[in-house]
PDB file of C-alpha atoms and ligand atoms in Angstrom:
ATOM      1  CA  UNK A 923       0.000   0.000   0.000  1.00 78.00           C
ATOM      2  CA  UNK A 924       1.289   3.467  -0.881  1.00 89.00           C
ATOM      3  CA  UNK A 925       2.283   5.743   2.024  1.00 94.00           C
ATOM      4  CA  UNK A 926       0.782   8.915   0.589  1.00 97.00           C
ATOM      5  CA  UNK A 927      -0.848  10.172  -2.571  1.00 98.00           C
ATOM      6  CA  UNK A 928       1.164  12.933  -4.184  1.00 98.00           C
ATOM      7  CA  UNK A 929      -0.338  15.261  -6.760  1.00 98.00           C
ATOM      8  CA  UNK A 930       2.055  16.772  -9.268  1.00 98.00           C
ATOM      9  CA  UNK A 931       1.405  18.942 -12.312  1.00 98.00           C
ATOM     10  CA  UNK A 932       1.732  22.392 -13.782  1.00 97.00           C
ATOM     11  CA  UNK A 933       0.320  25.557 -12.213  1.00 96.00           C
ATOM     12  CA  UNK A 934      -3.430  25.565 -12.734  1.00 94.00           C
ATOM     13  CA  UNK A 935      -3.688  21.769 -12.907  1.00 96.00           C
ATOM     14  CA  UNK A 936      -6.014  21.813  -9.883  1.00 96.00           C
ATOM     15  CA  UNK A 937      -3.707  20.053  -7.393  1.00 97.00           C
ATOM     16  CA  UNK A 938      -4.997  21.948  -4.360  1.00 97.00           C
ATOM     17  CA  UNK A 939      -8.743  21.850  -4.994  1.00 97.00           C
ATOM     18  CA  UNK A 940      -8.650  18.251  -6.197  1.00 98.00           C
ATOM     19  CA  UNK A 941      -6.327  17.244  -3.357  1.00 98.00           C
ATOM     20  CA  UNK A 942      -8.632  18.638  -0.663  1.00 98.00           C
ATOM     21  CA  UNK A 943     -11.651  16.799  -2.049  1.00 98.00           C
ATOM     22  CA  UNK A 944      -9.701  13.586  -2.601  1.00 98.00           C
ATOM     23  CA  UNK A 945      -8.424  13.625   0.981  1.00 98.00           C
ATOM     24  CA  UNK A 946     -11.964  14.157   2.268  1.00 98.00           C
ATOM     25  CA  UNK A 947     -13.249  11.196   0.272  1.00 97.00           C
ATOM     26  CA  UNK A 948     -10.438   8.885   1.363  1.00 96.00           C
ATOM     27  CA  UNK A 949     -10.435  10.023   4.985  1.00 97.00           C
ATOM     28  CA  UNK A 950      -6.805  11.079   4.508  1.00 98.00           C
ATOM     29  CA  UNK A 951      -5.095  14.229   5.763  1.00 98.00           C
ATOM     30  CA  UNK A 952      -4.433  16.961   3.221  1.00 98.00           C
ATOM     31  CA  UNK A 953      -1.194  18.916   3.013  1.00 98.00           C
ATOM     32  CA  UNK A 954      -0.235  21.560   0.471  1.00 98.00           C
ATOM     33  CA  UNK A 955       3.534  22.030   0.271  1.00 98.00           C
ATOM     34  CA  UNK A 956       3.274  25.702  -0.762  1.00 98.00           C
ATOM     35  CA  UNK A 957       0.918  26.524   2.116  1.00 98.00           C
ATOM     36  CA  UNK A 958       3.296  24.821   4.579  1.00 98.00           C
ATOM     37  CA  UNK A 959       6.203  26.915   3.260  1.00 98.00           C
ATOM     38  CA  UNK A 960       4.082  30.046   3.630  1.00 98.00           C
ATOM     39  CA  UNK A 961       3.224  29.120   7.221  1.00 98.00           C
ATOM     40  CA  UNK A 962       6.860  28.409   8.051  1.00 98.00           C
ATOM     41  CA  UNK A 963       8.204  31.651   6.572  1.00 98.00           C
ATOM     42  CA  UNK A 964       5.078  33.614   7.447  1.00 98.00           C
ATOM     43  CA  UNK A 965       4.919  35.112   3.995  1.00 98.00           C
ATOM     44  CA  UNK A 966       2.916  34.450   0.842  1.00 97.00           C
ATOM     45  CA  UNK A 967       4.784  32.716  -2.020  1.00 97.00           C
ATOM     46  CA  UNK A 968       5.070  35.875  -4.197  1.00 96.00           C
ATOM     47  CA  UNK A 969       6.747  37.703  -1.330  1.00 97.00           C
ATOM     48  CA  UNK A 970       9.086  34.767  -0.661  1.00 98.00           C
ATOM     49  CA  UNK A 971      10.201  34.936  -4.316  1.00 97.00           C
ATOM     50  CA  UNK A 972      10.544  38.709  -4.162  1.00 97.00           C
ATOM     51  CA  UNK A 973      12.422  38.862  -0.871  1.00 98.00           C
ATOM     52  CA  UNK A 974      14.578  35.746  -1.011  1.00 97.00           C
ATOM     53  CA  UNK A 975      14.562  34.671  -4.680  1.00 97.00           C
ATOM     54  CA  UNK A 976      13.611  31.475  -6.435  1.00 97.00           C
ATOM     55  CA  UNK A 977      16.738  29.584  -5.305  1.00 98.00           C
ATOM     56  CA  UNK A 978      15.816  29.963  -1.649  1.00 98.00           C
ATOM     57  CA  UNK A 979      12.210  29.025  -2.404  1.00 98.00           C
ATOM     58  CA  UNK A 980      13.429  25.831  -4.099  1.00 98.00           C
ATOM     59  CA  UNK A 981      15.510  24.909  -1.012  1.00 98.00           C
ATOM     60  CA  UNK A 982      12.533  25.496   1.268  1.00 98.00           C
ATOM     61  CA  UNK A 983      10.395  23.448  -1.095  1.00 98.00           C
ATOM     62  CA  UNK A 984      12.878  20.559  -1.014  1.00 98.00           C
ATOM     63  CA  UNK A 985      13.022  20.576   2.795  1.00 98.00           C
ATOM     64  CA  UNK A 986       9.250  20.830   3.172  1.00 98.00           C
ATOM     65  CA  UNK A 987       8.649  18.041   0.678  1.00 98.00           C
ATOM     66  CA  UNK A 988      10.992  15.744   2.609  1.00 98.00           C
ATOM     67  CA  UNK A 989       9.174  16.621   5.811  1.00 98.00           C
ATOM     68  CA  UNK A 990       5.623  16.083   4.582  1.00 98.00           C
ATOM     69  CA  UNK A 991       6.577  12.835   2.835  1.00 98.00           C
ATOM     70  CA  UNK A 992       7.284  11.373   6.256  1.00 97.00           C
ATOM     71  CA  UNK A 993       3.514  11.386   6.779  1.00 97.00           C
ATOM     72  CA  UNK A 994       1.278   8.469   5.986  1.00 97.00           C
ATOM     73  CA  UNK A 995      -2.272   8.415   4.627  1.00 97.00           C
ATOM     74  CA  UNK A 996      -1.928  11.973   3.382  1.00 98.00           C
ATOM     75  CA  UNK A 997      -2.809  13.597   0.095  1.00 98.00           C
ATOM     76  CA  UNK A 998       0.075  15.938  -0.702  1.00 98.00           C
ATOM     77  CA  UNK A 999      -0.374  18.768  -3.229  1.00 98.00           C
ATOM     78  CA  UNK A1000       2.937  20.035  -4.592  1.00 98.00           C
ATOM     79  CA  UNK A1001       3.975  23.193  -6.453  1.00 98.00           C
ATOM     80  CA  UNK A1002       4.366  22.916 -10.214  1.00 98.00           C
ATOM     81  CA  UNK A1003       8.162  23.099 -10.081  1.00 98.00           C
ATOM     82  CA  UNK A1004       8.697  20.379  -7.504  1.00 98.00           C
ATOM     83  CA  UNK A1005       9.799  17.856 -10.135  1.00 98.00           C
ATOM     84  CA  UNK A1006      12.749  20.030 -11.215  1.00 98.00           C
ATOM     85  CA  UNK A1007      15.117  18.687  -8.546  1.00 98.00           C
ATOM     86  CA  UNK A1008      16.319  15.132  -8.838  1.00 98.00           C
ATOM     87  CA  UNK A1009      16.233  14.771  -5.071  1.00 98.00           C
ATOM     88  CA  UNK A1010      12.549  15.752  -5.025  1.00 98.00           C
ATOM     89  CA  UNK A1011      11.799  13.181  -7.704  1.00 98.00           C
ATOM     90  CA  UNK A1012      13.458  10.550  -5.519  1.00 98.00           C
ATOM     91  CA  UNK A1013      11.545  11.731  -2.449  1.00 98.00           C
ATOM     92  CA  UNK A1014       8.154  11.514  -4.116  1.00 98.00           C
ATOM     93  CA  UNK A1015       8.978   8.131  -5.668  1.00 97.00           C
ATOM     94  CA  UNK A1016       9.800   6.658  -2.288  1.00 96.00           C
ATOM     95  CA  UNK A1017       6.743   4.573  -1.357  1.00 96.00           C
ATOM     96  CA  UNK A1018       4.122   7.078  -2.510  1.00 97.00           C
ATOM     97  CA  UNK A1019       1.579   6.941  -5.298  1.00 97.00           C
ATOM     98  CA  UNK A1020       2.255   9.828  -7.666  1.00 98.00           C
ATOM     99  CA  UNK A1021      -0.598  11.258  -9.712  1.00 98.00           C
ATOM    100  CA  UNK A1022       0.045  13.740 -12.498  1.00 98.00           C
ATOM    101  CA  UNK A1023      -2.820  16.152 -13.116  1.00 98.00           C
ATOM    102  CA  UNK A1024      -2.258  17.043 -16.738  1.00 98.00           C
ATOM    103  CA  UNK A1025      -3.811  19.925 -18.663  1.00 97.00           C
ATOM    104  CA  UNK A1026      -3.344  21.385 -22.133  1.00 96.00           C
ATOM    105  CA  UNK A1027      -1.623  24.793 -22.417  1.00 94.00           C
ATOM    106  CA  UNK A1028      -4.959  26.437 -23.373  1.00 94.00           C
ATOM    107  CA  UNK A1029      -6.594  25.064 -20.224  1.00 95.00           C
ATOM    108  CA  UNK A1030      -3.672  26.138 -18.056  1.00 95.00           C
ATOM    109  CA  UNK A1031      -3.807  29.634 -19.496  1.00 92.00           C
ATOM    110  CA  UNK A1032      -7.515  29.912 -18.742  1.00 91.00           C
ATOM    111  CA  UNK A1033      -7.064  28.637 -15.193  1.00 92.00           C
ATOM    112  CA  UNK A1034      -4.093  30.786 -14.215  1.00 91.00           C
ATOM    113  CA  UNK A1035      -5.855  33.884 -15.558  1.00 82.00           C
ATOM    114  CA  UNK A1036      -3.585  36.866 -15.180  1.00 73.00           C
ATOM    115  CA  UNK A1037      -1.073  34.910 -13.162  1.00 70.00           C
ATOM    116  CA  UNK A1038      -2.135  36.455  -9.859  1.00 76.00           C
ATOM    117  CA  UNK A1039      -0.243  34.935  -6.927  1.00 85.00           C
ATOM    118  CA  UNK A1040       2.187  33.154  -9.253  1.00 92.00           C
ATOM    119  CA  UNK A1041       5.555  34.879  -9.262  1.00 94.00           C
ATOM    120  CA  UNK A1042       6.899  33.019 -12.296  1.00 94.00           C
ATOM    121  CA  UNK A1043       4.136  34.556 -14.421  1.00 91.00           C
ATOM    122  CA  UNK A1044       4.291  38.054 -13.007  1.00 89.00           C
ATOM    123  CA  UNK A1045       4.912  40.815 -15.540  1.00 86.00           C
ATOM    124  CA  UNK A1046       5.467  38.326 -18.374  1.00 87.00           C
ATOM    125  CA  UNK A1047       3.477  37.217 -21.378  1.00 91.00           C
ATOM    126  CA  UNK A1048       1.727  34.213 -19.853  1.00 91.00           C
ATOM    127  CA  UNK A1049       1.538  32.212 -23.117  1.00 92.00           C
ATOM    128  CA  UNK A1050       5.316  32.404 -23.537  1.00 94.00           C
ATOM    129  CA  UNK A1051       6.121  31.392 -19.974  1.00 94.00           C
ATOM    130  CA  UNK A1052       3.663  28.499 -20.032  1.00 95.00           C
ATOM    131  CA  UNK A1053       5.102  27.190 -23.325  1.00 95.00           C
ATOM    132  CA  UNK A1054       8.669  27.575 -22.128  1.00 95.00           C
ATOM    133  CA  UNK A1055       8.128  25.924 -18.742  1.00 96.00           C
ATOM    134  CA  UNK A1056       6.034  23.108 -20.200  1.00 96.00           C
ATOM    135  CA  UNK A1057       8.782  22.353 -22.708  1.00 95.00           C
ATOM    136  CA  UNK A1058      11.255  22.025 -19.834  1.00 96.00           C
ATOM    137  CA  UNK A1059       8.985  20.143 -17.478  1.00 97.00           C
ATOM    138  CA  UNK A1060       6.677  17.816 -19.392  1.00 96.00           C
ATOM    139  CA  UNK A1061       9.196  14.952 -19.548  1.00 97.00           C
ATOM    140  CA  UNK A1062       9.805  15.276 -15.804  1.00 98.00           C
ATOM    141  CA  UNK A1063       6.087  14.992 -14.994  1.00 98.00           C
ATOM    142  CA  UNK A1064       5.884  11.901 -17.203  1.00 97.00           C
ATOM    143  CA  UNK A1065       8.974  10.383 -15.613  1.00 97.00           C
ATOM    144  CA  UNK A1066       7.756  11.047 -12.057  1.00 97.00           C
ATOM    145  CA  UNK A1067       4.139   9.893 -12.293  1.00 97.00           C
ATOM    146  CA  UNK A1068       2.551   6.490 -11.809  1.00 96.00           C
ATOM    147  CA  UNK A1069      -0.764   7.726 -13.158  1.00 96.00           C
ATOM    148  CA  UNK A1070      -1.687  10.537 -15.553  1.00 97.00           C
ATOM    149  CA  UNK A1071      -5.124  12.100 -15.279  1.00 98.00           C
ATOM    150  CA  UNK A1072      -6.239  14.467 -18.020  1.00 97.00           C
ATOM    151  CA  UNK A1073      -8.143  17.324 -16.403  1.00 97.00           C
ATOM    152  CA  UNK A1074      -9.251  19.385 -19.422  1.00 97.00           C
ATOM    153  CA  UNK A1075     -13.027  19.918 -19.494  1.00 96.00           C
ATOM    154  CA  UNK A1076     -13.538  17.951 -16.273  1.00 97.00           C
ATOM    155  CA  UNK A1077     -14.892  19.193 -12.977  1.00 97.00           C
ATOM    156  CA  UNK A1078     -13.284  18.542  -9.600  1.00 97.00           C
ATOM    157  CA  UNK A1079     -15.525  15.578  -8.762  1.00 98.00           C
ATOM    158  CA  UNK A1080     -14.795  13.877 -12.065  1.00 98.00           C
ATOM    159  CA  UNK A1081     -11.058  14.210 -11.540  1.00 98.00           C
ATOM    160  CA  UNK A1082     -11.343  12.927  -7.965  1.00 98.00           C
ATOM    161  CA  UNK A1083     -13.346   9.888  -9.092  1.00 98.00           C
ATOM    162  CA  UNK A1084     -10.775   9.098 -11.767  1.00 97.00           C
ATOM    163  CA  UNK A1085      -7.991   9.242  -9.231  1.00 97.00           C
ATOM    164  CA  UNK A1086      -9.877   6.982  -6.837  1.00 97.00           C
ATOM    165  CA  UNK A1087     -10.493   4.450  -9.612  1.00 96.00           C
ATOM    166  CA  UNK A1088      -6.816   4.483 -10.490  1.00 94.00           C
ATOM    167  CA  UNK A1089      -5.564   3.898  -6.942  1.00 91.00           C
ATOM    168  CA  UNK A1090      -8.061   1.274  -5.791  1.00 83.00           C
ATOM    169  CA  UNK A1091      -5.496  -1.526  -5.993  1.00 66.00           C
ATOM    170  CA  UNK A1092      -2.904   0.338  -3.949  1.00 61.00           C
ATOM    171  CA  UNK A1093      -4.927   1.678  -1.049  1.00 53.00           C
ATOM    172  CA  UNK A1094      -7.522   0.381   1.335  1.00 50.00           C
ATOM    173  CA  UNK A1095     -10.208   2.364  -0.488  1.00 50.00           C
ATOM    174  CA  UNK A1096     -13.335   0.170  -0.574  1.00 46.00           C
TER     175      UNK A1096
HETATM  176  C1  S3P B 371       5.614  27.134  -9.137  1.00 55.99           C
HETATM  177  C2  S3P B 371       4.305  26.809  -8.887  1.00 55.99           C
HETATM  178  C3  S3P B 371       3.559  27.324  -7.728  1.00 55.99           C
HETATM  179  C4  S3P B 371       4.520  27.699  -6.600  1.00 55.99           C
HETATM  180  C5  S3P B 371       5.578  28.613  -7.097  1.00 55.99           C
HETATM  181  C6  S3P B 371       6.412  27.997  -8.226  1.00 55.99           C
HETATM  182  C7  S3P B 371       6.277  26.564 -10.334  1.00 55.99           C
HETATM  183  O1  S3P B 371       2.619  26.362  -7.281  1.00 55.99           O
HETATM  184  O2  S3P B 371       5.091  26.547  -6.036  1.00 55.99           O
HETATM  185  O3  S3P B 371       4.965  29.789  -7.517  1.00 55.99           O
HETATM  186  O4  S3P B 371       7.523  26.589 -10.412  1.00 55.99           O
HETATM  187  O5  S3P B 371       5.553  26.054 -11.226  1.00 55.99           O
HETATM  188  P1  S3P B 371       1.279  25.938  -8.088  1.00 55.99           P
HETATM  189  O6  S3P B 371       1.667  24.862  -9.056  1.00 55.99           O
HETATM  190  O7  S3P B 371       0.381  25.413  -7.021  1.00 55.99           O
HETATM  191  O8  S3P B 371       0.764  27.169  -8.743  1.00 55.99           O
END
């Protein structure tokens, strides 16, 4: 049985909203890595990027991921860039079930809107950043995931049900 269920995927994939609902349905805890970093540093993510830079954020992210992965029976929502570090990919692979919430660039663009609250999109042409980051990251999502769930044109409940169907063999879900 997998220790935890880890949701990976690009910004706007729905990791947080889906993760909360999934945890509720499974009777698991829910943890969002970004929210835990914000609580620890007592600052919102955009301010962490602004004040300390992306490098520091990535170190905090690595530490927090290691910490939350010590849990069991937890749905863990990660930030879109978590798969960039090899060590993070090892951490999430270690005994957890990894679900990739995938979405097409058009869907991502709609969901992230004007990029509010997302420092990597701030002040940039969103289409360009999304294309550029997806080109760098898509192979890493594929490599890291046990299951891929396409989320385009689906509501939260549909995505949650698909995840539950895909993990039935690995958990004690009835
Ligand atoms: C990031 C995604 C964000 C957050 C940070 C960096 C990324 O999380 O961790 O702004 O590199 O893609 P979401 O995927 O929840 O937006």
